[in-house]
Amino acid sequence: MEEYDDHHEINNFIKVWISAFVSLTYCYFIPAKIPKGKFRFVSLLPVFYLFTFILPFKLTTISLGGGTAFFLTWLANFNLILFSIGKGPLSPSLSNPPISFSRFISTSCLPIKLKNPSSNPENQTTTTTNLAIKGLILGLLTIIYEHKQIIHPSLMLVYYCCYLYLCLELLLAMVAAMVSKLLKLDLEPQFNEPFLSTSLQDFWGHRWNLMVPNILKPTVYDPVRDVSTAVIGRKWAPLPATLSTFLVSGLMHELIFFYFGRVYPTWEVTCFFLLQGFCVAVEIWVKKSAKGAEYRLHPVISRPLTVGFVMVTAVWLFFPQVVRFNGIVRVSNEVAAVVGFFKEVGSTLKWLKMLVFSG
């Protein structure tokens, strides 16, 4: 595996985000003045090209490159597509004041969503204490990975699922916390305890990485549903819309994984999301066919069935690509390096404190 130069990677990371900032500044001051439609879309094409084919290839680590690819190639591009047709969070309605520059920049490419005042706080269970506990668990998992040779392979597969979940939640939570403090915004959490899901719809639509359904709904689900309504009727239109949404999600994951390892896709990841989409569509079909009748399993049964299905299918179809570019090892090494850095900083501060007080 290629060795990474930390200083070179950090320098590239800074350059990438300066380029992204300049590009989004251009979007705010130039295309925003062009009437929505094809001409605004054409004016955004250089930004789409930069965010898809240039900037993600400047970074090689998963910690810095992975988040950057997700924020720019997926979130920013999709938000700017909506912006080109006068929709999405970058295009407030005429009844609202114009969006501020800082709000435009942060909303376009960061995984944030303003909290809905009417949302039920009981449904948003992420707290500072909760995240701190998960951070400690992630640190423990990093230590455990050093002894993976004595752990049963089946347990390691469970380990990979937990590790991926914790890394994603903590990364997105840290980004949201910084944006919230800087812009003084009250934001929705990006994860809502997915291990408590009682169905696949609940898992993918209301608990797992909520920024993804938030951006895919207006860009994929709603347009496909509208077209399907004219063909098969409103009742069944959600089925092709759901499958299309999961297909696009799978293709975007394939692209981001390509950025990670420069390894060409074998399409298992796309198959994973298509399988999830098919099963969600079946759930929708069963509920609509029941015509109002309630057939709900007790959470004691539905939760392990839901989470177990996602984990088993992820081990079968999702993780082979992760293993192919050595993703878990690389992330573990990067997390360990960060932990080691803070240990060194702590030791240095302790030494300075002793030196000052002894003097």
GROMACS .gro file of C-alpha atoms in nm:
model
  359
    1MET     CA    1   0.000   0.000   0.000
    2GLU     CA    2   0.123   0.344  -0.089
    3GLU     CA    3   0.269   0.551   0.192
    4TYR     CA    4   0.120   0.893   0.241
    5ASP     CA    5   0.306   1.215   0.310
    6ASP     CA    6   0.098   1.380   0.582
    7HIS     CA    7   0.224   1.731   0.511
    8HIS     CA    8   0.171   1.695   0.136
    9GLU     CA    9  -0.182   1.560   0.195
   10ILE     CA   10  -0.273   1.846   0.430
   11ASN     CA   11  -0.134   2.102   0.184
   12ASN     CA   12  -0.341   1.948  -0.094
   13PHE     CA   13  -0.646   1.941   0.132
   14ILE     CA   14  -0.612   2.315   0.194
   15LYS     CA   15  -0.565   2.384  -0.178
   16VAL     CA   16  -0.869   2.172  -0.268
   17TRP     CA   17  -1.096   2.358  -0.030
   18ILE     CA   18  -0.963   2.697  -0.137
   19SER     CA   19  -1.049   2.596  -0.494
   20ALA     CA   20  -1.394   2.481  -0.378
   21PHE     CA   21  -1.450   2.808  -0.194
   22VAL     CA   22  -1.352   3.013  -0.501
   23SER     CA   23  -1.578   2.800  -0.722
   24LEU     CA   24  -1.878   2.838  -0.492
   25THR     CA   25  -1.811   3.211  -0.465
   26TYR     CA   26  -1.836   3.223  -0.844
   27CYS     CA   27  -2.166   3.032  -0.823
   28TYR     CA   28  -2.304   3.283  -0.574
   29PHE     CA   29  -2.211   3.595  -0.769
   30ILE     CA   30  -2.234   3.490  -1.137
   31PRO     CA   31  -2.476   3.201  -1.211
   32ALA     CA   32  -2.712   3.329  -0.941
   33LYS     CA   33  -2.765   3.638  -1.158
   34ILE     CA   34  -2.858   3.424  -1.459
   35PRO     CA   35  -3.225   3.321  -1.488
   36LYS     CA   36  -3.284   2.963  -1.378
   37GLY     CA   37  -3.280   2.707  -1.655
   38LYS     CA   38  -3.039   2.581  -1.917
   39PHE     CA   39  -2.821   2.891  -1.928
   40ARG     CA   40  -2.762   2.884  -1.552
   41PHE     CA   41  -2.691   2.510  -1.580
   42VAL     CA   42  -2.434   2.571  -1.858
   43SER     CA   43  -2.264   2.837  -1.645
   44LEU     CA   44  -2.219   2.575  -1.371
   45LEU     CA   45  -2.060   2.310  -1.595
   46PRO     CA   46  -1.698   2.414  -1.514
   47VAL     CA   47  -1.776   2.373  -1.143
   48PHE     CA   48  -1.931   2.030  -1.201
   49TYR     CA   49  -1.620   1.925  -1.392
   50LEU     CA   50  -1.385   2.058  -1.123
   51PHE     CA   51  -1.578   1.892  -0.839
   52THR     CA   52  -1.602   1.556  -1.020
   53PHE     CA   53  -1.285   1.507  -1.225
   54ILE     CA   54  -1.017   1.729  -1.067
   55LEU     CA   55  -1.040   1.801  -0.695
   56PRO     CA   56  -1.124   1.451  -0.561
   57PHE     CA   57  -0.809   1.310  -0.726
   58LYS     CA   58  -0.587   1.557  -0.541
   59LEU     CA   59  -0.631   1.365  -0.212
   60THR     CA   60  -0.529   1.009  -0.131
   61THR     CA   61  -0.629   0.947   0.232
   62ILE     CA   62  -0.978   0.825   0.313
   63SER     CA   63  -1.014   1.057   0.614
   64LEU     CA   64  -0.960   1.376   0.414
   65GLY     CA   65  -1.032   1.258   0.060
   66GLY     CA   66  -1.346   1.061   0.147
   67GLY     CA   67  -1.525   1.348   0.315
   68THR     CA   68  -1.415   1.590   0.044
   69ALA     CA   69  -1.546   1.363  -0.232
   70PHE     CA   70  -1.879   1.322  -0.055
   71PHE     CA   71  -1.916   1.694   0.013
   72LEU     CA   72  -1.814   1.819  -0.333
   73THR     CA   73  -1.888   1.543  -0.585
   74TRP     CA   74  -2.218   1.439  -0.431
   75LEU     CA   75  -2.367   1.712  -0.212
   76ALA     CA   76  -2.238   2.021  -0.390
   77ASN     CA   77  -2.301   1.891  -0.742
   78PHE     CA   78  -2.655   1.776  -0.662
   79ASN     CA   79  -2.736   2.099  -0.477
   80LEU     CA   80  -2.604   2.301  -0.770
   81ILE     CA   81  -2.814   2.096  -1.013
   82LEU     CA   82  -3.120   2.193  -0.808
   83PHE     CA   83  -2.993   2.551  -0.795
   84SER     CA   84  -2.972   2.558  -1.176
   85ILE     CA   85  -3.349   2.499  -1.199
   86GLY     CA   86  -3.436   2.729  -0.909
   87LYS     CA   87  -3.497   2.457  -0.650
   88GLY     CA   88  -3.328   2.321  -0.340
   89PRO     CA   89  -3.175   2.488  -0.034
   90LEU     CA   90  -2.967   2.729  -0.244
   91SER     CA   91  -3.278   2.876  -0.408
   92PRO     CA   92  -3.517   3.010  -0.142
   93SER     CA   93  -3.864   3.111  -0.250
   94LEU     CA   94  -3.943   3.470  -0.339
   95SER     CA   95  -4.111   3.514  -0.002
   96ASN     CA   96  -3.781   3.458   0.178
   97PRO     CA   97  -3.490   3.705   0.194
   98PRO     CA   98  -3.200   3.626  -0.041
   99ILE     CA   99  -2.969   3.358   0.094
  100SER     CA  100  -2.654   3.500   0.253
  101PHE     CA  101  -2.308   3.430   0.115
  102SER     CA  102  -2.200   3.226   0.419
  103ARG     CA  103  -2.523   3.026   0.414
  104PHE     CA  104  -2.485   2.959   0.041
  105ILE     CA  105  -2.128   2.831   0.078
  106SER     CA  106  -2.198   2.607   0.378
  107THR     CA  107  -2.533   2.473   0.257
  108SER     CA  108  -2.406   2.391  -0.089
  109CYS     CA  109  -2.134   2.145   0.008
  110LEU     CA  110  -2.164   2.053   0.376
  111PRO     CA  111  -2.390   1.784   0.529
  112ILE     CA  112  -2.615   2.024   0.716
  113LYS     CA  113  -2.987   2.079   0.736
  114LEU     CA  114  -3.158   2.347   0.940
  115LYS     CA  115  -3.361   2.203   1.224
  116ASN     CA  116  -3.735   2.208   1.169
  117PRO     CA  117  -3.899   2.388   1.464
  118SER     CA  118  -4.189   2.145   1.445
  119SER     CA  119  -3.968   1.834   1.458
  120ASN     CA  120  -4.017   1.600   1.751
  121PRO     CA  121  -3.708   1.619   1.975
  122GLU     CA  122  -3.771   1.263   2.090
  123ASN     CA  123  -3.696   1.145   1.737
  124GLN     CA  124  -3.351   1.310   1.737
  125THR     CA  125  -3.151   1.117   1.992
  126THR     CA  126  -2.802   1.242   1.910
  127THR     CA  127  -2.646   1.430   2.203
  128THR     CA  128  -2.297   1.545   2.296
  129THR     CA  129  -2.270   1.269   2.555
  130ASN     CA  130  -2.393   1.016   2.302
  131LEU     CA  131  -2.128   1.121   2.049
  132ALA     CA  132  -1.857   1.120   2.316
  133ILE     CA  133  -1.943   0.761   2.404
  134LYS     CA  134  -1.932   0.665   2.037
  135GLY     CA  135  -1.594   0.837   2.005
  136LEU     CA  136  -1.459   0.626   2.291
  137ILE     CA  137  -1.600   0.313   2.129
  138LEU     CA  138  -1.431   0.405   1.799
  139GLY     CA  139  -1.101   0.449   1.982
  140LEU     CA  140  -1.148   0.111   2.145
  141LEU     CA  141  -1.223  -0.050   1.809
  142THR     CA  142  -0.904   0.103   1.669
  143ILE     CA  143  -0.706  -0.063   1.948
  144ILE     CA  144  -0.887  -0.393   1.897
  145TYR     CA  145  -0.796  -0.391   1.528
  146GLU     CA  146  -0.431  -0.433   1.622
  147HIS     CA  147  -0.524  -0.780   1.753
  148LYS     CA  148  -0.747  -0.884   1.464
  149GLN     CA  149  -0.547  -1.204   1.407
  150ILE     CA  150  -0.697  -1.359   1.722
  151ILE     CA  151  -1.055  -1.254   1.641
  152HIS     CA  152  -1.292  -1.487   1.458
  153PRO     CA  153  -1.356  -1.374   1.096
  154SER     CA  154  -1.733  -1.358   1.156
  155LEU     CA  155  -1.682  -1.117   1.445
  156MET     CA  156  -1.451  -0.908   1.227
  157LEU     CA  157  -1.732  -0.862   0.977
  158VAL     CA  158  -1.952  -0.722   1.255
  159TYR     CA  159  -1.655  -0.509   1.356
  160TYR     CA  160  -1.632  -0.359   1.004
  161CYS     CA  161  -2.002  -0.264   1.009
  162CYS     CA  162  -1.972  -0.093   1.348
  163TYR     CA  163  -1.649   0.080   1.252
  164LEU     CA  164  -1.794   0.222   0.931
  165TYR     CA  165  -2.102   0.349   1.110
  166LEU     CA  166  -1.907   0.519   1.389
  167CYS     CA  167  -1.658   0.680   1.150
  168LEU     CA  168  -1.934   0.825   0.934
  169GLU     CA  169  -2.146   0.952   1.221
  170LEU     CA  170  -1.857   1.116   1.406
  171LEU     CA  171  -1.715   1.276   1.089
  172LEU     CA  172  -2.048   1.428   0.988
  173ALA     CA  173  -2.124   1.532   1.347
  174MET     CA  174  -1.790   1.716   1.376
  175VAL     CA  175  -1.848   1.903   1.049
  176ALA     CA  176  -2.203   1.998   1.155
  177ALA     CA  177  -2.084   2.112   1.498
  178MET     CA  178  -1.821   2.343   1.347
  179VAL     CA  179  -2.071   2.492   1.101
  180SER     CA  180  -2.330   2.533   1.378
  181LYS     CA  181  -2.085   2.723   1.597
  182LEU     CA  182  -1.949   2.942   1.318
  183LEU     CA  183  -2.284   3.034   1.164
  184LYS     CA  184  -2.492   3.003   1.483
  185LEU     CA  185  -2.737   2.761   1.321
  186ASP     CA  186  -2.953   2.496   1.483
  187LEU     CA  187  -2.898   2.185   1.272
  188GLU     CA  188  -3.055   1.844   1.240
  189PRO     CA  189  -2.832   1.546   1.329
  190GLN     CA  190  -2.723   1.333   1.035
  191PHE     CA  191  -2.776   0.999   1.206
  192ASN     CA  192  -3.066   0.896   1.427
  193GLU     CA  193  -2.955   0.571   1.589
  194PRO     CA  194  -2.990   0.340   1.285
  195PHE     CA  195  -2.955   0.033   1.507
  196LEU     CA  196  -3.306   0.113   1.636
  197SER     CA  197  -3.465   0.086   1.289
  198THR     CA  198  -3.782  -0.120   1.270
  199SER     CA  199  -3.794  -0.148   0.889
  200LEU     CA  200  -3.578  -0.081   0.585
  201GLN     CA  201  -3.782   0.230   0.510
  202ASP     CA  202  -3.711   0.350   0.861
  203PHE     CA  203  -3.340   0.267   0.830
  204TRP     CA  204  -3.271   0.432   0.493
  205GLY     CA  205  -3.525   0.713   0.509
  206HIS     CA  206  -3.523   0.829   0.871
  207ARG     CA  207  -3.209   0.707   1.047
  208TRP     CA  208  -2.904   0.638   0.827
  209ASN     CA  209  -2.695   0.929   0.691
  210LEU     CA  210  -2.996   1.156   0.650
  211MET     CA  211  -2.815   1.400   0.422
  212VAL     CA  212  -2.831   1.140   0.143
  213PRO     CA  213  -3.213   1.099   0.134
  214ASN     CA  214  -3.245   1.475   0.181
  215ILE     CA  215  -3.051   1.539  -0.141
  216LEU     CA  216  -3.173   1.238  -0.342
  217LYS     CA  217  -3.542   1.304  -0.278
  218PRO     CA  218  -3.564   1.631  -0.478
  219THR     CA  219  -3.306   1.532  -0.740
  220VAL     CA  220  -3.411   1.173  -0.817
  221TYR     CA  221  -3.712   1.047  -0.623
  222ASP     CA  222  -3.954   1.335  -0.687
  223PRO     CA  223  -3.889   1.370  -1.065
  224VAL     CA  224  -3.913   0.992  -1.125
  225ARG     CA  225  -4.229   0.971  -0.913
  226ASP     CA  226  -4.389   1.257  -1.108
  227VAL     CA  227  -4.312   1.090  -1.443
  228SER     CA  228  -4.424   0.750  -1.313
  229THR     CA  229  -4.751   0.893  -1.185
  230ALA     CA  230  -4.852   0.978  -1.541
  231VAL     CA  231  -4.772   0.622  -1.653
  232ILE     CA  232  -4.876   0.386  -1.371
  233GLY     CA  233  -5.074   0.612  -1.140
  234ARG     CA  234  -5.007   0.782  -0.810
  235LYS     CA  235  -5.052   0.468  -0.598
  236TRP     CA  236  -4.763   0.274  -0.752
  237ALA     CA  237  -4.540   0.560  -0.868
  238PRO     CA  238  -4.323   0.540  -0.550
  239LEU     CA  239  -4.195   0.197  -0.655
  240PRO     CA  240  -3.985   0.301  -0.962
  241ALA     CA  241  -3.895   0.623  -0.780
  242THR     CA  242  -3.754   0.422  -0.491
  243LEU     CA  243  -3.556   0.188  -0.718
  244SER     CA  244  -3.416   0.483  -0.916
  245THR     CA  245  -3.310   0.658  -0.596
  246PHE     CA  246  -3.120   0.355  -0.470
  247LEU     CA  247  -2.963   0.303  -0.813
  248VAL     CA  248  -2.823   0.657  -0.814
  249SER     CA  249  -2.703   0.613  -0.456
  250GLY     CA  250  -2.521   0.295  -0.559
  251LEU     CA  251  -2.355   0.463  -0.856
  252MET     CA  252  -2.241   0.756  -0.640
  253HIS     CA  253  -2.093   0.517  -0.386
  254GLU     CA  254  -1.908   0.339  -0.667
  255LEU     CA  255  -1.763   0.673  -0.780
  256ILE     CA  256  -1.654   0.772  -0.430
  257PHE     CA  257  -1.497   0.429  -0.372
  258PHE     CA  258  -1.306   0.478  -0.697
  259TYR     CA  259  -1.167   0.802  -0.556
  260PHE     CA  260  -1.062   0.611  -0.242
  261GLY     CA  261  -0.864   0.332  -0.399
  262ARG     CA  262  -0.837   0.415  -0.772
  263VAL     CA  263  -0.980   0.064  -0.817
  264TYR     CA  264  -1.236   0.019  -1.092
  265PRO     CA  265  -1.581  -0.092  -0.969
  266THR     CA  266  -1.705  -0.449  -0.989
  267TRP     CA  267  -2.062  -0.322  -0.932
  268GLU     CA  268  -2.124  -0.516  -0.609
  269VAL     CA  269  -2.191  -0.188  -0.429
  270THR     CA  270  -2.452  -0.090  -0.687
  271CYS     CA  271  -2.609  -0.435  -0.650
  272PHE     CA  272  -2.618  -0.385  -0.273
  273PHE     CA  273  -2.817  -0.063  -0.307
  274LEU     CA  274  -3.043  -0.206  -0.575
  275LEU     CA  275  -3.121  -0.497  -0.343
  276GLN     CA  276  -3.199  -0.255  -0.060
  277GLY     CA  277  -3.417  -0.049  -0.296
  278PHE     CA  278  -3.601  -0.357  -0.418
  279CYS     CA  279  -3.674  -0.466  -0.060
  280VAL     CA  280  -3.790  -0.114   0.034
  281ALA     CA  281  -4.016  -0.118  -0.273
  282VAL     CA  282  -4.158  -0.451  -0.155
  283GLU     CA  283  -4.227  -0.296   0.184
  284ILE     CA  284  -4.412  -0.010   0.012
  285TRP     CA  285  -4.608  -0.258  -0.204
  286VAL     CA  286  -4.709  -0.467   0.098
  287LYS     CA  287  -4.824  -0.161   0.290
  288LYS     CA  288  -5.026  -0.030  -0.002
  289SER     CA  289  -5.175  -0.372  -0.074
  290ALA     CA  290  -5.282  -0.406   0.290
  291LYS     CA  291  -5.523  -0.114   0.233
  292GLY     CA  292  -5.485   0.037   0.578
  293ALA     CA  293  -5.449  -0.285   0.774
  294GLU     CA  294  -5.165  -0.282   1.022
  295TYR     CA  295  -4.918  -0.571   1.014
  296ARG     CA  296  -4.635  -0.465   1.240
  297LEU     CA  297  -4.386  -0.686   1.413
  298HIS     CA  298  -4.283  -0.603   1.766
  299PRO     CA  299  -3.963  -0.391   1.774
  300VAL     CA  300  -3.789  -0.671   1.963
  301ILE     CA  301  -3.823  -0.875   1.642
  302SER     CA  302  -3.823  -0.608   1.369
  303ARG     CA  303  -3.509  -0.427   1.488
  304PRO     CA  304  -3.268  -0.723   1.478
  305LEU     CA  305  -3.427  -0.843   1.152
  306THR     CA  306  -3.377  -0.502   0.988
  307VAL     CA  307  -3.025  -0.436   1.111
  308GLY     CA  308  -2.927  -0.798   1.055
  309PHE     CA  309  -3.047  -0.788   0.694
  310VAL     CA  310  -2.851  -0.470   0.623
  311MET     CA  311  -2.536  -0.609   0.785
  312VAL     CA  312  -2.553  -0.948   0.613
  313THR     CA  313  -2.611  -0.798   0.268
  314ALA     CA  314  -2.337  -0.539   0.336
  315VAL     CA  315  -2.090  -0.816   0.417
  316TRP     CA  316  -2.196  -0.997   0.100
  317LEU     CA  317  -2.198  -0.707  -0.148
  318PHE     CA  318  -2.075  -0.381   0.008
  319PHE     CA  319  -1.756  -0.467   0.194
  320PRO     CA  320  -1.577  -0.665  -0.081
  321GLN     CA  321  -1.507  -0.336  -0.258
  322VAL     CA  322  -1.394  -0.179   0.071
  323VAL     CA  323  -1.157  -0.470   0.126
  324ARG     CA  324  -1.035  -0.442  -0.232
  325PHE     CA  325  -0.887  -0.096  -0.171
  326ASN     CA  326  -0.782  -0.190   0.184
  327GLY     CA  327  -1.024   0.065   0.326
  328ILE     CA  328  -1.057  -0.059   0.684
  329VAL     CA  329  -0.681  -0.088   0.732
  330ARG     CA  330  -0.622   0.258   0.590
  331VAL     CA  331  -0.892   0.421   0.801
  332SER     CA  332  -0.769   0.241   1.114
  333ASN     CA  333  -0.414   0.362   1.049
  334GLU     CA  334  -0.536   0.717   0.989
  335VAL     CA  335  -0.746   0.718   1.307
  336ALA     CA  336  -0.453   0.573   1.502
  337ALA     CA  337  -0.229   0.847   1.361
  338VAL     CA  338  -0.473   1.115   1.478
  339VAL     CA  339  -0.494   0.957   1.824
  340GLY     CA  340  -0.115   0.940   1.837
  341PHE     CA  341  -0.090   1.306   1.734
  342PHE     CA  342  -0.315   1.418   2.019
  343LYS     CA  343  -0.121   1.199   2.262
  344GLU     CA  344   0.200   1.371   2.155
  345VAL     CA  345   0.037   1.712   2.191
  346GLY     CA  346  -0.087   1.616   2.538
  347SER     CA  347   0.258   1.494   2.641
  348THR     CA  348   0.418   1.812   2.510
  349LEU     CA  349   0.171   2.032   2.698
  350LYS     CA  350   0.225   1.829   3.015
  351TRP     CA  351   0.603   1.867   2.980
  352LEU     CA  352   0.571   2.243   2.925
  353LYS     CA  353   0.342   2.274   3.226
  354MET     CA  354   0.594   2.090   3.446
  355LEU     CA  355   0.875   2.306   3.308
  356VAL     CA  356   0.689   2.632   3.379
  357PHE     CA  357   0.583   2.537   3.730
  358SER     CA  358   0.924   2.392   3.819
  359GLY     CA  359   1.082   2.718   3.709
   0.00000   0.00000   0.00000
